[in-house]
Amino acid sequence: MLRQKAGAPTAPATTEPIKIGLVAPMTGEGASYGEAAFGGAMLAVKEINDAGGINGRKVELIVEDDRCSSAGANAINKLVNVDKVTAIVGPVCSSSAGPGVPIAQSAGTPVILIGASAPDLTKVGDYIFRNYPSDALQGKFAADFVYNTLGKRKTAVIFVKNDWGQGIRNVFIERYKQLGGEIVYDEGVLQDATDLRTQITKAKAANPEVLYFPVYPQNGVAGLKQIKQLGLTATVVGGDAFIEESILKLPEAEGVLIMEGKTNNPDDFQAKVKQVSNKSINIITPYAYDAVKIFAKVIEKVGTDQKAIRDELARTVYRYSIAVPVVEFDANGDLKVAEVAVKVIQGGKTVEYIR
């Protein structure tokens, strides 16, 4: 192989790495999700590069920490305007994606959201895609489950006041009322709130049969303890943010029901992830892996022109994904086919709910 001599011209652009950005919470309360996304994305990058890259070009993953917050705007702005990435994987959190994805849309940088599930995010524009089930599906499913499967007619709602919590709360309440259910209490809490006693006391006074509780892990850890302390006996139904070690290992979480996008996360895949990252692995890991692989497949076919990537994503049918059987996007950029599963927390892990 010819080696470049010192002082020789730099290599032509066609041999430079293809830059893909990852936006995820690497620090803060949501760091376990960022670590999980990083592991999945890094495994995909390693496999691509070990196989020779994309049309002979290596992939470089550039990671930006959004702290699951409005810092997503700065993170995406840097990736788009400073790093000049070809595409972006993430954000994981809707509270980051809300202010961030309009920047990518305006710049014409393709994005695959990997957990940010607020329904309106993909409506920002045609460069925004999502391989994770939207809250439009999850919230509706939760309402149907509470009303039809559990047979409960009186529900209290305590939600986290951000794009994700507000979005899934809106969908749930609209559908539940449509079915004939009664919302007996409805109030939000701040994203960093750990004292939920006022809201729980008010919810208890309304005598609900179910507490729909789409909050973040830090809210949930404190809230589930306080629910027990205050004697609220309603069935607790949480969102997919509860699939987190701090919740699952909590004694007060035993028996809590969780709605999540039906996701495959097989043991052999997790073993491969552990070879590139010793951090958290959770529901986000396979979605991050799949997003990188989907971008690689598309770029291999059409090159790095971002409009061409967007157009190809819109017609791609990807059958090699880990998280879901097939990734195919609808006109809005969401999955054409997605399913929601009901799990129950038992013994520090989630198992399939059986009535």
GROMACS .gro file of C-alpha atoms in nm:
model
  355
    1MET     CA    1   0.000   0.000   0.000
    2LEU     CA    2   0.136   0.345  -0.088
    3ARG     CA    3   0.204   0.567   0.210
    4GLN     CA    4   0.163   0.941   0.195
    5LYS     CA    5   0.493   1.126   0.236
    6ALA     CA    6   0.535   1.403   0.488
    7GLY     CA    7   0.429   1.731   0.340
    8ALA     CA    8   0.233   1.567   0.058
    9PRO     CA    9  -0.112   1.706  -0.027
   10THR     CA   10  -0.396   1.592   0.194
   11ALA     CA   11  -0.606   1.301   0.075
   12PRO     CA   12  -0.891   1.386  -0.160
   13ALA     CA   13  -1.229   1.448  -0.003
   14THR     CA   14  -1.366   1.121  -0.136
   15THR     CA   15  -1.151   0.927   0.113
   16GLU     CA   16  -1.243   1.140   0.413
   17PRO     CA   17  -1.471   0.979   0.671
   18ILE     CA   18  -1.846   1.014   0.646
   19LYS     CA   19  -1.958   1.201   0.955
   20ILE     CA   20  -2.274   1.092   1.134
   21GLY     CA   21  -2.388   1.283   1.441
   22LEU     CA   22  -2.540   1.131   1.754
   23VAL     CA   23  -2.745   1.358   1.980
   24ALA     CA   24  -2.817   1.202   2.319
   25PRO     CA   25  -2.805   1.276   2.693
   26MET     CA   26  -2.452   1.173   2.790
   27THR     CA   27  -2.479   1.354   3.125
   28GLY     CA   28  -2.761   1.440   3.363
   29GLU     CA   29  -3.066   1.242   3.473
   30GLY     CA   30  -3.113   1.082   3.132
   31ALA     CA   31  -2.752   0.970   3.090
   32SER     CA   32  -2.841   0.600   3.088
   33TYR     CA   33  -3.036   0.659   2.765
   34GLY     CA   34  -2.741   0.842   2.612
   35GLU     CA   35  -2.505   0.562   2.710
   36ALA     CA   36  -2.746   0.310   2.560
   37ALA     CA   37  -2.768   0.506   2.235
   38PHE     CA   38  -2.390   0.540   2.220
   39GLY     CA   39  -2.335   0.166   2.257
   40GLY     CA   40  -2.577   0.079   1.978
   41ALA     CA   41  -2.444   0.347   1.744
   42MET     CA   42  -2.080   0.254   1.810
   43LEU     CA   43  -2.144  -0.114   1.740
   44ALA     CA   44  -2.299  -0.021   1.406
   45VAL     CA   45  -2.005   0.206   1.321
   46LYS     CA   46  -1.754  -0.065   1.415
   47GLU     CA   47  -1.929  -0.325   1.201
   48ILE     CA   48  -1.948  -0.087   0.905
   49ASN     CA   49  -1.582   0.014   0.930
   50ASP     CA   50  -1.460  -0.342   0.990
   51ALA     CA   51  -1.634  -0.436   0.664
   52GLY     CA   52  -1.450  -0.164   0.472
   53GLY     CA   53  -1.672   0.135   0.538
   54ILE     CA   54  -1.928   0.284   0.302
   55ASN     CA   55  -1.800   0.269  -0.054
   56GLY     CA   56  -1.448   0.264   0.086
   57ARG     CA   57  -1.498   0.553   0.329
   58LYS     CA   58  -1.491   0.506   0.705
   59VAL     CA   59  -1.775   0.631   0.924
   60GLU     CA   60  -1.695   0.877   1.202
   61LEU     CA   61  -1.947   0.913   1.485
   62ILE     CA   62  -1.958   1.262   1.640
   63VAL     CA   63  -2.141   1.265   1.973
   64GLU     CA   64  -2.310   1.571   2.121
   65ASP     CA   65  -2.456   1.578   2.473
   66ASP     CA   66  -2.802   1.738   2.487
   67ARG     CA   67  -2.872   1.651   2.855
   68CYS     CA   68  -3.229   1.564   2.750
   69SER     CA   69  -3.301   1.937   2.743
   70SER     CA   70  -3.325   2.242   2.519
   71ALA     CA   71  -2.947   2.204   2.477
   72GLY     CA   72  -3.050   1.989   2.182
   73ALA     CA   73  -3.066   2.307   1.976
   74ASN     CA   74  -2.698   2.383   2.039
   75ALA     CA   75  -2.602   2.020   1.985
   76ILE     CA   76  -2.771   1.997   1.647
   77ASN     CA   77  -2.651   2.343   1.544
   78LYS     CA   78  -2.290   2.235   1.607
   79LEU     CA   79  -2.329   1.909   1.418
   80VAL     CA   80  -2.490   2.083   1.122
   81ASN     CA   81  -2.290   2.404   1.097
   82VAL     CA   82  -1.952   2.322   1.254
   83ASP     CA   83  -1.898   1.949   1.208
   84LYS     CA   84  -2.088   1.941   0.877
   85VAL     CA   85  -2.228   1.594   0.941
   86THR     CA   86  -2.402   1.406   0.664
   87ALA     CA   87  -2.684   1.282   0.888
   88ILE     CA   88  -2.798   1.281   1.251
   89VAL     CA   89  -2.909   0.994   1.475
   90GLY     CA   90  -3.125   1.115   1.767
   91PRO     CA   91  -3.223   1.294   1.975
   92VAL     CA   92  -3.348   1.042   2.227
   93CYS     CA   93  -3.560   1.295   2.417
   94SER     CA   94  -3.851   1.499   2.283
   95SER     CA   95  -3.749   1.792   2.505
   96SER     CA   96  -3.423   1.810   2.311
   97ALA     CA   97  -3.567   1.731   1.970
   98GLY     CA   98  -3.834   2.002   1.992
   99PRO     CA   99  -3.592   2.295   1.966
  100GLY     CA  100  -3.329   2.098   1.776
  101VAL     CA  101  -3.486   1.934   1.473
  102PRO     CA  102  -3.607   2.259   1.310
  103ILE     CA  103  -3.237   2.350   1.275
  104ALA     CA  104  -3.164   2.024   1.094
  105GLN     CA  105  -3.472   2.067   0.877
  106SER     CA  106  -3.372   2.420   0.774
  107ALA     CA  107  -3.020   2.301   0.690
  108GLY     CA  108  -3.144   2.000   0.494
  109THR     CA  109  -2.972   1.748   0.720
  110PRO     CA  110  -3.153   1.412   0.746
  111VAL     CA  111  -3.245   1.300   1.099
  112ILE     CA  112  -3.365   0.967   1.236
  113LEU     CA  113  -3.515   1.015   1.584
  114ILE     CA  114  -3.448   0.716   1.810
  115GLY     CA  115  -3.671   0.773   2.112
  116ALA     CA  116  -3.805   1.124   2.088
  117SER     CA  117  -4.167   1.022   2.049
  118ALA     CA  118  -4.371   1.345   2.073
  119PRO     CA  119  -4.613   1.321   1.777
  120ASP     CA  120  -4.546   1.665   1.627
  121LEU     CA  121  -4.171   1.619   1.583
  122THR     CA  122  -4.192   1.448   1.245
  123LYS     CA  123  -4.430   1.720   1.127
  124VAL     CA  124  -4.142   1.970   1.138
  125GLY     CA  125  -4.047   1.872   0.785
  126ASP     CA  126  -3.948   1.612   0.532
  127TYR     CA  127  -3.590   1.564   0.658
  128ILE     CA  128  -3.714   1.433   0.994
  129PHE     CA  129  -3.777   1.058   1.030
  130ARG     CA  130  -3.834   0.835   1.333
  131ASN     CA  131  -3.772   0.461   1.373
  132TYR     CA  132  -3.933   0.457   1.720
  133PRO     CA  133  -4.311   0.438   1.779
  134SER     CA  134  -4.476   0.779   1.810
  135ASP     CA  135  -4.673   0.879   2.119
  136ALA     CA  136  -4.971   0.912   1.888
  137LEU     CA  137  -4.966   0.531   1.890
  138GLN     CA  138  -4.851   0.477   2.248
  139GLY     CA  139  -5.096   0.720   2.411
  140LYS     CA  140  -5.391   0.579   2.219
  141PHE     CA  141  -5.289   0.223   2.303
  142ALA     CA  142  -5.259   0.311   2.673
  143ALA     CA  143  -5.609   0.462   2.677
  144ASP     CA  144  -5.755   0.160   2.499
  145PHE     CA  145  -5.576  -0.073   2.741
  146VAL     CA  146  -5.696   0.108   3.054
  147TYR     CA  147  -6.056   0.136   2.932
  148ASN     CA  148  -6.105  -0.191   2.746
  149THR     CA  149  -5.856  -0.439   2.894
  150LEU     CA  150  -5.843  -0.323   3.256
  151GLY     CA  151  -6.205  -0.207   3.238
  152LYS     CA  152  -6.131   0.106   3.441
  153ARG     CA  153  -6.350   0.414   3.397
  154LYS     CA  154  -6.190   0.669   3.636
  155THR     CA  155  -5.829   0.772   3.576
  156ALA     CA  156  -5.597   1.034   3.727
  157VAL     CA  157  -5.308   1.167   3.518
  158ILE     CA  158  -4.977   1.300   3.648
  159PHE     CA  159  -4.736   1.381   3.365
  160VAL     CA  160  -4.398   1.547   3.318
  161LYS     CA  161  -4.432   1.897   3.175
  162ASN     CA  162  -4.218   1.872   2.863
  163ASP     CA  163  -4.275   1.788   2.497
  164TRP     CA  164  -4.285   1.413   2.560
  165GLY     CA  165  -4.506   1.415   2.869
  166GLN     CA  166  -4.745   1.676   2.734
  167GLY     CA  167  -4.774   1.500   2.399
  168ILE     CA  168  -4.851   1.153   2.532
  169ARG     CA  169  -5.084   1.299   2.797
  170ASN     CA  170  -5.284   1.481   2.530
  171VAL     CA  171  -5.326   1.169   2.318
  172PHE     CA  172  -5.420   0.953   2.618
  173ILE     CA  173  -5.682   1.193   2.754
  174GLU     CA  174  -5.842   1.258   2.416
  175ARG     CA  175  -5.877   0.887   2.344
  176TYR     CA  176  -5.986   0.790   2.697
  177LYS     CA  177  -6.264   1.049   2.699
  178GLN     CA  178  -6.365   0.941   2.350
  179LEU     CA  179  -6.412   0.587   2.481
  180GLY     CA  180  -6.627   0.714   2.769
  181GLY     CA  181  -6.372   0.728   3.050
  182GLU     CA  182  -6.352   1.005   3.310
  183ILE     CA  183  -6.033   1.195   3.391
  184VAL     CA  184  -6.076   1.271   3.760
  185TYR     CA  185  -5.746   1.456   3.806
  186ASP     CA  186  -5.484   1.593   3.565
  187GLU     CA  187  -5.167   1.783   3.657
  188GLY     CA  188  -4.808   1.810   3.538
  189VAL     CA  189  -4.478   1.816   3.725
  190LEU     CA  190  -4.147   1.973   3.630
  191GLN     CA  191  -3.885   1.753   3.466
  192ASP     CA  192  -3.657   1.763   3.771
  193ALA     CA  193  -3.932   1.737   4.035
  194THR     CA  194  -3.876   1.486   4.315
  195ASP     CA  195  -4.150   1.598   4.554
  196LEU     CA  196  -4.482   1.488   4.403
  197ARG     CA  197  -4.673   1.465   4.730
  198THR     CA  198  -4.908   1.752   4.648
  199GLN     CA  199  -5.010   1.601   4.315
  200ILE     CA  200  -5.040   1.250   4.458
  201THR     CA  201  -5.252   1.371   4.749
  202LYS     CA  202  -5.488   1.551   4.512
  203ALA     CA  203  -5.503   1.247   4.284
  204LYS     CA  204  -5.584   1.022   4.580
  205ALA     CA  205  -5.867   1.255   4.686
  206ALA     CA  206  -6.023   1.213   4.340
  207ASN     CA  207  -6.051   0.836   4.404
  208PRO     CA  208  -5.916   0.708   4.070
  209GLU     CA  209  -5.903   0.345   3.967
  210VAL     CA  210  -5.588   0.406   3.761
  211LEU     CA  211  -5.302   0.655   3.777
  212TYR     CA  212  -5.158   0.720   3.432
  213PHE     CA  213  -4.805   0.831   3.514
  214PRO     CA  214  -4.593   0.930   3.209
  215VAL     CA  215  -4.300   1.093   3.388
  216TYR     CA  216  -3.921   1.069   3.374
  217PRO     CA  217  -3.722   0.822   3.588
  218GLN     CA  218  -3.619   1.086   3.844
  219ASN     CA  219  -3.986   1.181   3.889
  220GLY     CA  220  -4.088   0.818   3.895
  221VAL     CA  221  -3.841   0.700   4.160
  222ALA     CA  222  -3.960   0.967   4.402
  223GLY     CA  223  -4.324   0.946   4.295
  224LEU     CA  224  -4.358   0.570   4.332
  225LYS     CA  225  -4.217   0.588   4.684
  226GLN     CA  226  -4.455   0.871   4.771
  227ILE     CA  227  -4.752   0.686   4.620
  228LYS     CA  228  -4.688   0.403   4.868
  229GLN     CA  229  -4.628   0.641   5.157
  230LEU     CA  230  -4.950   0.833   5.091
  231GLY     CA  231  -5.162   0.522   5.036
  232LEU     CA  232  -5.275   0.575   4.677
  233THR     CA  233  -5.392   0.228   4.575
  234ALA     CA  234  -5.485   0.292   4.211
  235THR     CA  235  -5.320   0.077   3.943
  236VAL     CA  236  -5.015   0.266   3.818
  237VAL     CA  237  -4.953   0.274   3.442
  238GLY     CA  238  -4.624   0.431   3.331
  239GLY     CA  239  -4.467   0.515   2.999
  240ASP     CA  240  -4.157   0.378   2.830
  241ALA     CA  241  -3.934   0.613   3.033
  242PHE     CA  242  -3.986   0.368   3.321
  243ILE     CA  243  -3.771   0.107   3.145
  244GLU     CA  244  -3.471   0.224   3.343
  245GLU     CA  245  -3.264   0.053   3.609
  246SER     CA  246  -3.346   0.305   3.883
  247ILE     CA  247  -3.718   0.231   3.836
  248LEU     CA  248  -3.702  -0.142   3.775
  249LYS     CA  249  -3.498  -0.215   4.090
  250LEU     CA  250  -3.724  -0.004   4.310
  251PRO     CA  251  -3.933  -0.216   4.553
  252GLU     CA  252  -4.221   0.032   4.518
  253ALA     CA  253  -4.229  -0.030   4.142
  254GLU     CA  254  -4.336  -0.393   4.183
  255GLY     CA  255  -4.657  -0.448   3.985
  256VAL     CA  256  -4.640  -0.119   3.794
  257LEU     CA  257  -4.756  -0.153   3.433
  258ILE     CA  258  -4.551  -0.005   3.149
  259MET     CA  259  -4.648   0.079   2.792
  260GLU     CA  260  -4.358   0.057   2.547
  261GLY     CA  261  -4.299   0.028   2.178
  262LYS     CA  262  -4.263  -0.343   2.110
  263THR     CA  263  -3.887  -0.378   2.079
  264ASN     CA  264  -3.647  -0.663   2.013
  265ASN     CA  265  -3.323  -0.641   2.213
  266PRO     CA  266  -3.180  -0.995   2.192
  267ASP     CA  267  -2.908  -1.125   2.421
  268ASP     CA  268  -2.658  -1.192   2.141
  269PHE     CA  269  -2.696  -0.833   2.020
  270GLN     CA  270  -2.643  -0.701   2.373
  271ALA     CA  271  -2.329  -0.913   2.406
  272LYS     CA  272  -2.188  -0.747   2.094
  273VAL     CA  273  -2.271  -0.402   2.229
  274LYS     CA  274  -2.083  -0.481   2.551
  275GLN     CA  275  -1.769  -0.539   2.342
  276VAL     CA  276  -1.766  -0.173   2.235
  277SER     CA  277  -1.924  -0.007   2.540
  278ASN     CA  278  -1.945  -0.106   2.906
  279LYS     CA  279  -2.225   0.142   2.972
  280SER     CA  280  -2.602   0.102   2.999
  281ILE     CA  281  -2.800  -0.106   2.751
  282ASN     CA  282  -3.173  -0.050   2.730
  283ILE     CA  283  -3.462  -0.011   2.488
  284ILE     CA  284  -3.284   0.273   2.301
  285THR     CA  285  -2.975   0.066   2.212
  286PRO     CA  286  -3.117  -0.128   1.914
  287TYR     CA  287  -3.288   0.182   1.773
  288ALA     CA  288  -2.957   0.371   1.766
  289TYR     CA  289  -2.787   0.072   1.602
  290ASP     CA  290  -3.058   0.043   1.340
  291ALA     CA  291  -3.055   0.415   1.260
  292VAL     CA  292  -2.682   0.413   1.182
  293LYS     CA  293  -2.719   0.099   0.970
  294ILE     CA  294  -3.014   0.248   0.779
  295PHE     CA  295  -2.816   0.562   0.700
  296ALA     CA  296  -2.522   0.346   0.588
  297LYS     CA  297  -2.742   0.143   0.353
  298VAL     CA  298  -2.891   0.458   0.202
  299ILE     CA  299  -2.556   0.639   0.166
  300GLU     CA  300  -2.403   0.331   0.004
  301LYS     CA  301  -2.676   0.351  -0.260
  302VAL     CA  302  -2.708   0.726  -0.325
  303GLY     CA  303  -2.393   0.887  -0.182
  304THR     CA  304  -2.369   1.174   0.064
  305ASP     CA  305  -2.594   1.429  -0.106
  306GLN     CA  306  -2.842   1.505   0.171
  307LYS     CA  307  -3.144   1.556  -0.050
  308ALA     CA  308  -3.075   1.222  -0.217
  309ILE     CA  309  -3.047   1.060   0.127
  310ARG     CA  310  -3.379   1.210   0.233
  311ASP     CA  311  -3.550   1.093  -0.086
  312GLU     CA  312  -3.409   0.741  -0.049
  313LEU     CA  313  -3.508   0.720   0.319
  314ALA     CA  314  -3.865   0.802   0.221
  315ARG     CA  315  -3.881   0.493  -0.002
  316THR     CA  316  -3.653   0.257   0.190
  317VAL     CA  317  -3.779  -0.075   0.323
  318TYR     CA  318  -3.515  -0.196   0.568
  319ARG     CA  319  -3.551  -0.559   0.672
  320TYR     CA  320  -3.230  -0.606   0.874
  321SER     CA  321  -3.322  -0.405   1.183
  322ILE     CA  322  -3.286  -0.533   1.537
  323ALA     CA  323  -3.550  -0.330   1.721
  324VAL     CA  324  -3.846  -0.392   1.490
  325PRO     CA  325  -3.898  -0.644   1.208
  326VAL     CA  326  -3.914  -0.387   0.926
  327VAL     CA  327  -3.840  -0.016   0.905
  328GLU     CA  328  -4.051   0.161   0.645
  329PHE     CA  329  -4.154   0.524   0.682
  330ASP     CA  330  -4.494   0.673   0.611
  331ALA     CA  331  -4.552   1.011   0.447
  332ASN     CA  332  -4.501   1.179   0.783
  333GLY     CA  333  -4.164   1.011   0.848
  334ASP     CA  334  -4.299   0.773   1.112
  335LEU     CA  335  -4.299   0.393   1.107
  336LYS     CA  336  -4.567   0.250   0.881
  337VAL     CA  337  -4.601  -0.048   1.112
  338ALA     CA  338  -4.536  -0.029   1.487
  339GLU     CA  339  -4.667  -0.215   1.789
  340VAL     CA  340  -4.700  -0.137   2.157
  341ALA     CA  341  -4.645  -0.393   2.432
  342VAL     CA  342  -4.769  -0.399   2.792
  343LYS     CA  343  -4.514  -0.506   3.051
  344VAL     CA  344  -4.533  -0.540   3.428
  345ILE     CA  345  -4.243  -0.486   3.666
  346GLN     CA  346  -4.171  -0.805   3.859
  347GLY     CA  347  -3.858  -0.883   4.056
  348GLY     CA  348  -3.655  -0.597   3.915
  349LYS     CA  349  -3.733  -0.659   3.549
  350THR     CA  350  -4.019  -0.630   3.303
  351VAL     CA  351  -4.223  -0.930   3.192
  352GLU     CA  352  -4.513  -0.958   2.952
  353TYR     CA  353  -4.841  -0.856   3.109
  354ILE     CA  354  -5.095  -1.139   3.120
  355ARG     CA  355  -5.441  -1.055   3.243
   0.00000   0.00000   0.00000
